[in-house]
Tab-separated table of C-alpha atoms and ligand atoms in Angstrom:
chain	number	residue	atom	x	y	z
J	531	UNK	CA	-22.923	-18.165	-19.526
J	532	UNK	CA	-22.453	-17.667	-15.975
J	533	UNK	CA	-24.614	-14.415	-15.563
J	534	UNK	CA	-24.342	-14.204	-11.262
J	535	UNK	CA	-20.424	-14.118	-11.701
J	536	UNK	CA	-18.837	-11.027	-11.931
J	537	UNK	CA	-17.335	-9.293	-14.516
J	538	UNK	CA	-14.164	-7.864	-13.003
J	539	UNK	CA	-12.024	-9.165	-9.824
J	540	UNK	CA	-9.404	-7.325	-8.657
J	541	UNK	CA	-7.052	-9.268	-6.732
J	542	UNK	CA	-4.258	-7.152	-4.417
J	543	UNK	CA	-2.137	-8.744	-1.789
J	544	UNK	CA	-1.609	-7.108	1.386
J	545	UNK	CA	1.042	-7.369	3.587
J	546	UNK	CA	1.396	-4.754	6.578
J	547	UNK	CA	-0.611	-2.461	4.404
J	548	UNK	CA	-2.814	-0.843	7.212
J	549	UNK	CA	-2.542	2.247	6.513
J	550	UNK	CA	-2.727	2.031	2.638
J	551	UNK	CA	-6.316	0.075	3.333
J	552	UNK	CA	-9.531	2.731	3.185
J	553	UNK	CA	-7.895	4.483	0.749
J	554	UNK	CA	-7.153	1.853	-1.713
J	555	UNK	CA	-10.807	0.389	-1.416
J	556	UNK	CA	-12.471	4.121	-1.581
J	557	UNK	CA	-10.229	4.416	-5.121
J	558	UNK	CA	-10.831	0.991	-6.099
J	559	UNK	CA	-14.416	1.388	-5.602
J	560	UNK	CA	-14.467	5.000	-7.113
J	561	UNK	CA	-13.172	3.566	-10.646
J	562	UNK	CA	-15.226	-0.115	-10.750
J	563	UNK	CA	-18.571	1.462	-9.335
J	564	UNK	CA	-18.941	3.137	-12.224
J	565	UNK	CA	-18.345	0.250	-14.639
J	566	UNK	CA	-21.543	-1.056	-12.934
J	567	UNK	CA	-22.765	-3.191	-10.388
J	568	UNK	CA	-20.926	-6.451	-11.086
J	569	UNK	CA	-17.168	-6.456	-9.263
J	570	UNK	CA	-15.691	-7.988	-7.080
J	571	UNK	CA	-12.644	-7.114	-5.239
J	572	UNK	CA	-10.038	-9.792	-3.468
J	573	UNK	CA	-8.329	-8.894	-1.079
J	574	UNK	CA	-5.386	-11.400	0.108
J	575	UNK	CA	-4.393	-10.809	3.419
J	576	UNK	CA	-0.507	-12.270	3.301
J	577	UNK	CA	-0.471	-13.076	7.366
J	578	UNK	CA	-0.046	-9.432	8.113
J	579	UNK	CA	0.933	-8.323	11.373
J	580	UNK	CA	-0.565	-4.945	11.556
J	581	UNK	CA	-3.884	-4.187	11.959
J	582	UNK	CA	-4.363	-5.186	7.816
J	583	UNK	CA	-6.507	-8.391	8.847
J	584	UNK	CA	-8.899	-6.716	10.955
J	585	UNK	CA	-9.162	-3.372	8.511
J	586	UNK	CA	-10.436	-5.726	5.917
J	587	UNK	CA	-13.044	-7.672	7.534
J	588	UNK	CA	-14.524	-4.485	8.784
J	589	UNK	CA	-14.453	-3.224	5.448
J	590	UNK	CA	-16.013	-6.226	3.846
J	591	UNK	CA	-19.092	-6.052	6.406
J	592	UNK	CA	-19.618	-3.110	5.010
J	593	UNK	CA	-19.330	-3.927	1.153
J	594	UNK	CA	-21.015	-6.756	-0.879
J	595	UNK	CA	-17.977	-6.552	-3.401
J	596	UNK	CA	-15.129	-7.415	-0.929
J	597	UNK	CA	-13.803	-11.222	-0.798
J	598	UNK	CA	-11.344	-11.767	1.684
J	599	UNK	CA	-8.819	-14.609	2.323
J	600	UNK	CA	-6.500	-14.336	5.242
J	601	UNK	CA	-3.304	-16.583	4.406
J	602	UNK	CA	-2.556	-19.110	7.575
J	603	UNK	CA	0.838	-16.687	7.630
J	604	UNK	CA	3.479	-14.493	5.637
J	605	UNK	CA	3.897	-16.775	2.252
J	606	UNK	CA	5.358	-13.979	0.044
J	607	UNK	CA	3.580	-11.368	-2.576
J	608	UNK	CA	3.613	-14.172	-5.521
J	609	UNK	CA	2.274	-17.138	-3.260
J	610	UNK	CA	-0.645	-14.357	-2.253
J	611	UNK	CA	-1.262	-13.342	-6.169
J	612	UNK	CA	-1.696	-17.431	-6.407
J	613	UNK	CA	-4.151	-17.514	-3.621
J	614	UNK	CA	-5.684	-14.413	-4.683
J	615	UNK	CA	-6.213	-15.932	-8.112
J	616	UNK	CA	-7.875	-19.147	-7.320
J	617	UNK	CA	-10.270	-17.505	-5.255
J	618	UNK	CA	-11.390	-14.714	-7.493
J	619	UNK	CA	-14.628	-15.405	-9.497
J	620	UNK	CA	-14.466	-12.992	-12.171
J	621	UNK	CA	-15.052	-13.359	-15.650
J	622	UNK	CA	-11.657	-11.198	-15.798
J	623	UNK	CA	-9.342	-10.749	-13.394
J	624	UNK	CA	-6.866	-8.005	-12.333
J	625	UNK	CA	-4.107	-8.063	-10.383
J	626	UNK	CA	-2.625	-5.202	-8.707
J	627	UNK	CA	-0.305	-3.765	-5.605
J	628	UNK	CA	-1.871	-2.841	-2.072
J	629	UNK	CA	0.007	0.358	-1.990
J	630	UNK	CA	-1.342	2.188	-4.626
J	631	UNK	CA	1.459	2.332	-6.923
J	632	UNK	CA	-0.446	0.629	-9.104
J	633	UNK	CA	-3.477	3.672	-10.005
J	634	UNK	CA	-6.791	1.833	-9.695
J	635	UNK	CA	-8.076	4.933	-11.942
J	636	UNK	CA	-6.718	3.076	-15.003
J	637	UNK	CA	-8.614	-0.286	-14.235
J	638	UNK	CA	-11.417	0.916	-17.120
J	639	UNK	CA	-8.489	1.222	-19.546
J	640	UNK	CA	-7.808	-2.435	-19.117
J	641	UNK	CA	-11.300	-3.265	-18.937
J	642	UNK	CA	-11.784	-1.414	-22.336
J	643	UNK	CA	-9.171	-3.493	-24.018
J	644	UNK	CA	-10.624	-6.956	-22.680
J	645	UNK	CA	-13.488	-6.373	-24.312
J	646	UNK	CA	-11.938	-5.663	-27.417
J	647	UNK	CA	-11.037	-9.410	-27.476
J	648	UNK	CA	-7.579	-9.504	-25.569
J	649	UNK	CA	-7.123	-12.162	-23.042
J	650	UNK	CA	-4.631	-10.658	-21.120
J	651	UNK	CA	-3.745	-6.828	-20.733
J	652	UNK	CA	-0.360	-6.464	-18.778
J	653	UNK	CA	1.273	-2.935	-17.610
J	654	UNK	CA	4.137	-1.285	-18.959
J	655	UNK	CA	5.857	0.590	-16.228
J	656	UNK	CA	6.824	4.004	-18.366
J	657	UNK	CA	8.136	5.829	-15.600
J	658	UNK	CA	9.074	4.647	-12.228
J	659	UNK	CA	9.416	7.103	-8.592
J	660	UNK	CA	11.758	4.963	-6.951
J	661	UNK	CA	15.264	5.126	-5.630
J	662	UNK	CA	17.984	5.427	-9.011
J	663	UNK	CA	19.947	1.854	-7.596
J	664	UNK	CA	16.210	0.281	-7.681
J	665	UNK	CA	15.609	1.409	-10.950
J	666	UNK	CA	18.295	0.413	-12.167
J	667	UNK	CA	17.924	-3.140	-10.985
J	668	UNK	CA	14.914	-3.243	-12.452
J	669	UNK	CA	15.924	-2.039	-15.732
J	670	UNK	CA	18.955	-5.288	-15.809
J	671	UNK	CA	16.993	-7.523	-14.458
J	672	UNK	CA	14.224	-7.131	-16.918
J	673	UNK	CA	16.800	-7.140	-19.542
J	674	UNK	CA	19.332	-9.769	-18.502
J	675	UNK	CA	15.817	-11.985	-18.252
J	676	UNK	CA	14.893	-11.553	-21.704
J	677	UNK	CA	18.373	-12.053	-23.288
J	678	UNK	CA	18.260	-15.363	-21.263
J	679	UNK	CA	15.087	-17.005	-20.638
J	680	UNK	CA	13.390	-18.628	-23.422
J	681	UNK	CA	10.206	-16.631	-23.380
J	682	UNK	CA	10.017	-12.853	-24.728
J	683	UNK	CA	8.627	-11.869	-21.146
J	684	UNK	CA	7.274	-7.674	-22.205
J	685	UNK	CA	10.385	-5.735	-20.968
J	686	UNK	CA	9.241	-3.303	-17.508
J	687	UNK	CA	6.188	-5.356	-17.396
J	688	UNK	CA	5.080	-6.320	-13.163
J	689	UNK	CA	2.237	-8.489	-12.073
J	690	UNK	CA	0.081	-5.431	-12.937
J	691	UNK	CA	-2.423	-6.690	-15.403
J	692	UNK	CA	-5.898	-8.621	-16.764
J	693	UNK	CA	-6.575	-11.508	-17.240
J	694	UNK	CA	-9.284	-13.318	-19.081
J	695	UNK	CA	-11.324	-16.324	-16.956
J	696	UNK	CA	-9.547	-18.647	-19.234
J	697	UNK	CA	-5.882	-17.452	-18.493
J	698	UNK	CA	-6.265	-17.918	-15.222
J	699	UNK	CA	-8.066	-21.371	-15.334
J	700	UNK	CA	-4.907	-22.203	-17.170
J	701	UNK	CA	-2.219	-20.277	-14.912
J	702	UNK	CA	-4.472	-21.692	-11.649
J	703	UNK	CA	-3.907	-25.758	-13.078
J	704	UNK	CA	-0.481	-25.710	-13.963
J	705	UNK	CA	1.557	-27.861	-11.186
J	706	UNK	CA	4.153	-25.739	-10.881
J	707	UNK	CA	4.454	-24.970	-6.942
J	708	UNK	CA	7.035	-21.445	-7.583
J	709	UNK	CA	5.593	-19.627	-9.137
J	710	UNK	CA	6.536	-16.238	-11.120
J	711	UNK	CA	3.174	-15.057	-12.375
J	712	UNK	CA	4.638	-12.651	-14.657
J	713	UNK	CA	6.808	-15.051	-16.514
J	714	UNK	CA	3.775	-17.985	-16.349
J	715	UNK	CA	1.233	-15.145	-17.875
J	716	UNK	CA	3.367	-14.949	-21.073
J	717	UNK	CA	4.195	-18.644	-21.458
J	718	UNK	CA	0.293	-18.891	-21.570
J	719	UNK	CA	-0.149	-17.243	-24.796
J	720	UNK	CA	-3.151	-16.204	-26.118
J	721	UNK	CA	-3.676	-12.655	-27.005
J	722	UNK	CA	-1.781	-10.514	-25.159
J	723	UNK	CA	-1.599	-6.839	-25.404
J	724	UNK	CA	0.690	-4.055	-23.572
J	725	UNK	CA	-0.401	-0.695	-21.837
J	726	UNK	CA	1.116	1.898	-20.675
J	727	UNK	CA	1.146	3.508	-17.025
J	728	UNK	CA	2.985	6.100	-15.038
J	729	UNK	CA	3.661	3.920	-11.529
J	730	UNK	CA	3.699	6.226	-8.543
J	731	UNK	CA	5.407	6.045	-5.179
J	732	UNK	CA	3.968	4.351	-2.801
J	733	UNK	CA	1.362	5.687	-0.705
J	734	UNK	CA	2.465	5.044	3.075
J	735	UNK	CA	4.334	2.232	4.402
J	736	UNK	CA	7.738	0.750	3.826
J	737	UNK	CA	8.527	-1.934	0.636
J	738	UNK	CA	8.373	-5.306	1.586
J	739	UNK	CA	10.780	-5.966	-0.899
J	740	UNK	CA	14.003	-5.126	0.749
J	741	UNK	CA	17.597	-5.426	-1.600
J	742	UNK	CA	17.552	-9.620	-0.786
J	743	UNK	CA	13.926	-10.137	-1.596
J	744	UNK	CA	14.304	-8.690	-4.760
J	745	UNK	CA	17.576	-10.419	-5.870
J	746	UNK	CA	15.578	-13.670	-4.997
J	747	UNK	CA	12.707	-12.727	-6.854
J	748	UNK	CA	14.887	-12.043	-9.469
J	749	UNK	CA	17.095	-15.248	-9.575
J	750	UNK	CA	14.065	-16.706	-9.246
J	751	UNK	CA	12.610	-15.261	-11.901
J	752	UNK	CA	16.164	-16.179	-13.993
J	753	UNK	CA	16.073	-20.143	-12.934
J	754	UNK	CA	12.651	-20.522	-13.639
J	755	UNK	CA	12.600	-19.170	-17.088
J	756	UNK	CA	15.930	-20.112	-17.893
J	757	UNK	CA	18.735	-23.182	-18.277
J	758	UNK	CA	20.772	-21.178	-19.883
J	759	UNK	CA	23.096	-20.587	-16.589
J	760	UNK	CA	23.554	-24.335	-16.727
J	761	UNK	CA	24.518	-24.015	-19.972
J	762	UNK	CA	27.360	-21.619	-18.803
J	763	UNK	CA	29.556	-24.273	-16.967
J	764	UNK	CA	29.857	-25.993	-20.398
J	765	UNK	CA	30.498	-23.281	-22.329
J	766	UNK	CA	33.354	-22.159	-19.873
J	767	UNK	CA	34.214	-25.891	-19.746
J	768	UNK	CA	35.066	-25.890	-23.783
J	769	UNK	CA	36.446	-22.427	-23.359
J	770	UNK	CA	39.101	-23.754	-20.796
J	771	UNK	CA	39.409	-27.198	-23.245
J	772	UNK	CA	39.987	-25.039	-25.734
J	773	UNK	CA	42.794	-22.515	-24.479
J	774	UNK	CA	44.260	-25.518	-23.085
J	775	UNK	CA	44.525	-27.261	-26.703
J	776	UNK	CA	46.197	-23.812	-28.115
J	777	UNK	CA	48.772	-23.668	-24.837
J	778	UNK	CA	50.341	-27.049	-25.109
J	779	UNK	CA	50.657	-26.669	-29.035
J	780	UNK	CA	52.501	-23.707	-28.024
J	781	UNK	CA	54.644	-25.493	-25.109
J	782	UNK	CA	56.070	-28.359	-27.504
J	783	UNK	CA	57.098	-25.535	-29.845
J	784	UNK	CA	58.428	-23.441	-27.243
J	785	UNK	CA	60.345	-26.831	-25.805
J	786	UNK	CA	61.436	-28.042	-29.055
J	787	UNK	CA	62.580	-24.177	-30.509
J	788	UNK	CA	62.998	-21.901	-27.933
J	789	UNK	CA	63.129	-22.824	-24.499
J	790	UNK	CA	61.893	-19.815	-22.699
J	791	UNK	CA	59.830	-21.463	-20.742
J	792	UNK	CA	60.928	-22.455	-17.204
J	793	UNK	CA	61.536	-26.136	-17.039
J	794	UNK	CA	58.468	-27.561	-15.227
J	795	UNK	CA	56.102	-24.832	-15.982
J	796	UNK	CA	54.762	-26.633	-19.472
J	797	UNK	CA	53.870	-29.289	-17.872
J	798	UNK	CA	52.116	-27.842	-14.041
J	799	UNK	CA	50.218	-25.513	-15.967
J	800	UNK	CA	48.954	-27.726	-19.004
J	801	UNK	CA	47.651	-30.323	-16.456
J	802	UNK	CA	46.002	-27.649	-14.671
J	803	UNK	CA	44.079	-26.408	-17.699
J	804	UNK	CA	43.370	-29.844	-18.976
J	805	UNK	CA	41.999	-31.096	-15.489
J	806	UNK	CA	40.131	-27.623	-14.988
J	807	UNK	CA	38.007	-28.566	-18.272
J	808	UNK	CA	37.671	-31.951	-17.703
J	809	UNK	CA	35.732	-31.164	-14.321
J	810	UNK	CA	34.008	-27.904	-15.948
J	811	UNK	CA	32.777	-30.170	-18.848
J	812	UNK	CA	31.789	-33.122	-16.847
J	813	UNK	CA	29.697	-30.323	-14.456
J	814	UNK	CA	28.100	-29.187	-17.793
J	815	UNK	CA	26.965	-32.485	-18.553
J	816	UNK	CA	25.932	-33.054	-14.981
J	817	UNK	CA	24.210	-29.400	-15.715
J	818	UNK	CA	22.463	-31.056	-18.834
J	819	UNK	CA	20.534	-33.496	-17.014
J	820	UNK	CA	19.751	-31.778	-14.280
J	821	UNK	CA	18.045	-29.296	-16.842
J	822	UNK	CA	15.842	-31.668	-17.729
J	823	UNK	CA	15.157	-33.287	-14.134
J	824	UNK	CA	14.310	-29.349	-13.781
J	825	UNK	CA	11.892	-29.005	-16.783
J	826	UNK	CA	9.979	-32.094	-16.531
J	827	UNK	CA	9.400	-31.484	-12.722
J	828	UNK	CA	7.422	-28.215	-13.588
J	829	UNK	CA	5.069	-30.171	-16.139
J	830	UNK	CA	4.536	-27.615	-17.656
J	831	UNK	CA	2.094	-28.091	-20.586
J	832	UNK	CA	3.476	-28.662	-24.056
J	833	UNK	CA	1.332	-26.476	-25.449
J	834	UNK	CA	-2.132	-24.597	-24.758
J	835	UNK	CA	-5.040	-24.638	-26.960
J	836	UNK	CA	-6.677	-21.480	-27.754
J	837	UNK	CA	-9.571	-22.573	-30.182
J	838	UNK	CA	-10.363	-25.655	-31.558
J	839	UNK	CA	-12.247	-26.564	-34.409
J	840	UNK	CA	-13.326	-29.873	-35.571
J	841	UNK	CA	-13.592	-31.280	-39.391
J	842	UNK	CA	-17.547	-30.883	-40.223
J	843	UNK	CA	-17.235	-34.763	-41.337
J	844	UNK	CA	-16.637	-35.861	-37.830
J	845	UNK	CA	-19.454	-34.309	-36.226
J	846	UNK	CA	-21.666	-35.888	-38.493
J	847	UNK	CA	-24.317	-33.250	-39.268
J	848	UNK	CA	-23.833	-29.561	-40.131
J	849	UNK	CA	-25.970	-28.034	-37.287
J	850	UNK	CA	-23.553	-28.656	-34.829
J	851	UNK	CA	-21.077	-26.177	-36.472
J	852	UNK	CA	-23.169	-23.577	-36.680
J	853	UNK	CA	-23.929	-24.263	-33.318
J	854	UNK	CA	-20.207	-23.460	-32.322
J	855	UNK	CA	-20.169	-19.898	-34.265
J	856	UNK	CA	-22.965	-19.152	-32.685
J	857	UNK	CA	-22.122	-20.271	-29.522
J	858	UNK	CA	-18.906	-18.074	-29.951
J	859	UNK	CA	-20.470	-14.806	-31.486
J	860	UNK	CA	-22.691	-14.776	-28.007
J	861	UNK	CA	-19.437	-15.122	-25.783
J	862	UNK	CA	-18.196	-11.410	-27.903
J	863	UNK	CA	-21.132	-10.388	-27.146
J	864	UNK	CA	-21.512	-10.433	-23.815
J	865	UNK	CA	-18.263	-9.706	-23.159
A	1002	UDP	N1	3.145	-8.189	-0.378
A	1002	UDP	C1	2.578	-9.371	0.099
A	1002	UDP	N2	3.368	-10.255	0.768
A	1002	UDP	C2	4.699	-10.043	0.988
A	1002	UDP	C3	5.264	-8.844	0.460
A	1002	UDP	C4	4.471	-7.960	-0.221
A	1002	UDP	O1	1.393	-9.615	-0.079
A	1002	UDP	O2	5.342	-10.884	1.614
A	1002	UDP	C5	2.290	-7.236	-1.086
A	1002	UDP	C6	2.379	-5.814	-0.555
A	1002	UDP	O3	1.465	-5.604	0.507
A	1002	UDP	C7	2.029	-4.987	-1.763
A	1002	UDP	C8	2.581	-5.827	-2.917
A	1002	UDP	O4	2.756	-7.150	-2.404
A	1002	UDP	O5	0.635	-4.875	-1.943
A	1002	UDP	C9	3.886	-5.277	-3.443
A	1002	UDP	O6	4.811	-5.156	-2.386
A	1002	UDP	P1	5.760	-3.888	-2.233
A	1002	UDP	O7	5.017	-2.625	-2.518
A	1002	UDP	O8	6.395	-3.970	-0.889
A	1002	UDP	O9	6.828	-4.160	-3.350
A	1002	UDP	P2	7.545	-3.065	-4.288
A	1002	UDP	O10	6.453	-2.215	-4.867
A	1002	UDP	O11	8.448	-2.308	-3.415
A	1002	UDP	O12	8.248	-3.888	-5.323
A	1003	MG	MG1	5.124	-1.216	-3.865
């Protein structure tokens, strides 16, 4: 057991945050202090153009506890959670917002659950002081994402959470280059567990997240976790087949019966429906592969281990599964 690593790392990426800075790091320190002497906090300084950079390294000369990486320039608040997250240490990690909408008072809560066993605690935004149009987006988006994607990704949930050393080691080695922590932390697994927070408005400064940010976030968000869009074309593509089909049936009978139909008409518009699915259909299948160009590209794992136990009879004595449980009952313990 790695005894000279800390317990807790907070990671929060800043981005033009300068005047959010000594208070966040008083608070932060206010509610891990007390937890004891082993925490670290991260700060990831997301090629800010304020005075952010040099507010942090002055206040890391002055604190043991502060890591700080300054990105080469402005990547974008997941690419900093990333870099945050491979350079934490912790035995559990937290990520959180530089602007304090995000409480660090509620940091022990999370803490608390961790060492109840859970591997990842995640937020549940319960009430939220922003603008009625953002909330609302928020409120689709999260929705629209879990009717489509093909993970049950916790409805309100942000990049507000814990994470046990293992999750991350996990999150940190998968390929995938964009990445939507949020959506990777659930396809991890392992035991995951919701709590509930009041997020506030944010302290002082502007959003980074302006209306296009967040629609790309959130179509990012959408592609990543989902084919199903691709899916669409096809769907519309039978649809169209389909309604086509039911027309000309109804065109012969009209031309054999009736004749209401302008001469000429039958045939324009049947040839426009029929060509109109052909190409929506042969996008679909186009659609198909692409999907899973798309999914193998991510290598994503096909599944993640949580324990593993071995048949007694291939270890070849018994001592070496007792050594396991025991080996397992210490990591509870000094959790
Ligand atoms: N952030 C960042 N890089 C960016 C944009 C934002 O590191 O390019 C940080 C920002 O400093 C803050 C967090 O990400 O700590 C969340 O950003 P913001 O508060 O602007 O987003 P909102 O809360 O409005 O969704
Ligand atoms: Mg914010």
């Amino acid at each position: 057991m790695n005894h000279h690593l800390p317990e807790i790392s907070v990671v929060v990426p800043l981005y033009d945050e300068q005047d959010n800075i000594s208070e966040l790091h008083r608070r932060l320190t206010g509610a891990l202090s007390p937890m004891g002497p082993s925490y670290e906090i991260v700060f990831v300084d997301d090629g800010s153009r304020d005075e952010t950079p040099r507010l942090v390294d002055e206040a890391a000369a002055c604190d043991p506890h502060l890591t700080i990486v300054h990105l080469s320039r402005n990547f974008g608040h997941q690419p900093a959670i990333s870099a945050g997250l491979a350079h934490a240490r912790g035995r559990s990690v937290m990520v959180m917002d530089g602007d304090l909408q995000d409480p660090p008072e509620v940091i022990p809560q999370f803490v608390a659950r961790w060492k109840q066993g859970f591997d990842v605690v995640y937020a549940i935004r319960r009430h939220r002081k922003e603008g009625a149009v953002k909330r609302m987006g928020y409120f689709v988006f999260y929705r629209l994402l879990n009717a489509i994607s093909d993970l049950n990704i916790p409805l309100d949930s942000g990049d507000f959470c814990l994470m046990d050393r293992r999750v991350v080691e996990v999150i940190k080695n998968l390929p995938e280059r964009k990445r939507f922590v949020r959506g990777l932390r659930t396809f991890v697994g392992f035991r995951q567990t919701g709590l509930d927070y009041e997020r506030t408005a944010r302290e002082a400064g502007r959003s980074k997240y302006n209306f296009s940010a967040l629609i790309g976030l959130a179509v990012d968000g959408l592609v990543s976790f989902s084919s199903y869009p691709l899916r669409l074309v096809t769907y519309l593509g039978m649809t169209t087949a389909t309604i086509a089909v039911g027309l000309t049936m109804w065109i012969f009978m009209d031309a054999f019966y009736q004749r209401t139909a302008p001469r000429g008409w039958a045939s324009l518009i049947v040839v426009v429906l029929f060509m109109g699915s052909v190409q929506l259909i042969s996008l679909g299948i186009i659609g198909e592969y692409i999907r899973l160009i798309f999914l193998e590209t991510k290598e994503r794992p096909n599944y993640i281990v949580d324990r593993y136990r071995p048949a007694a009879v291939l270890l070849g004595n018994e001592s070496s599964v007792t050594e396991e449980a025991a080996s397992a009952s210490s990591r509870d313990v000094t959790r």
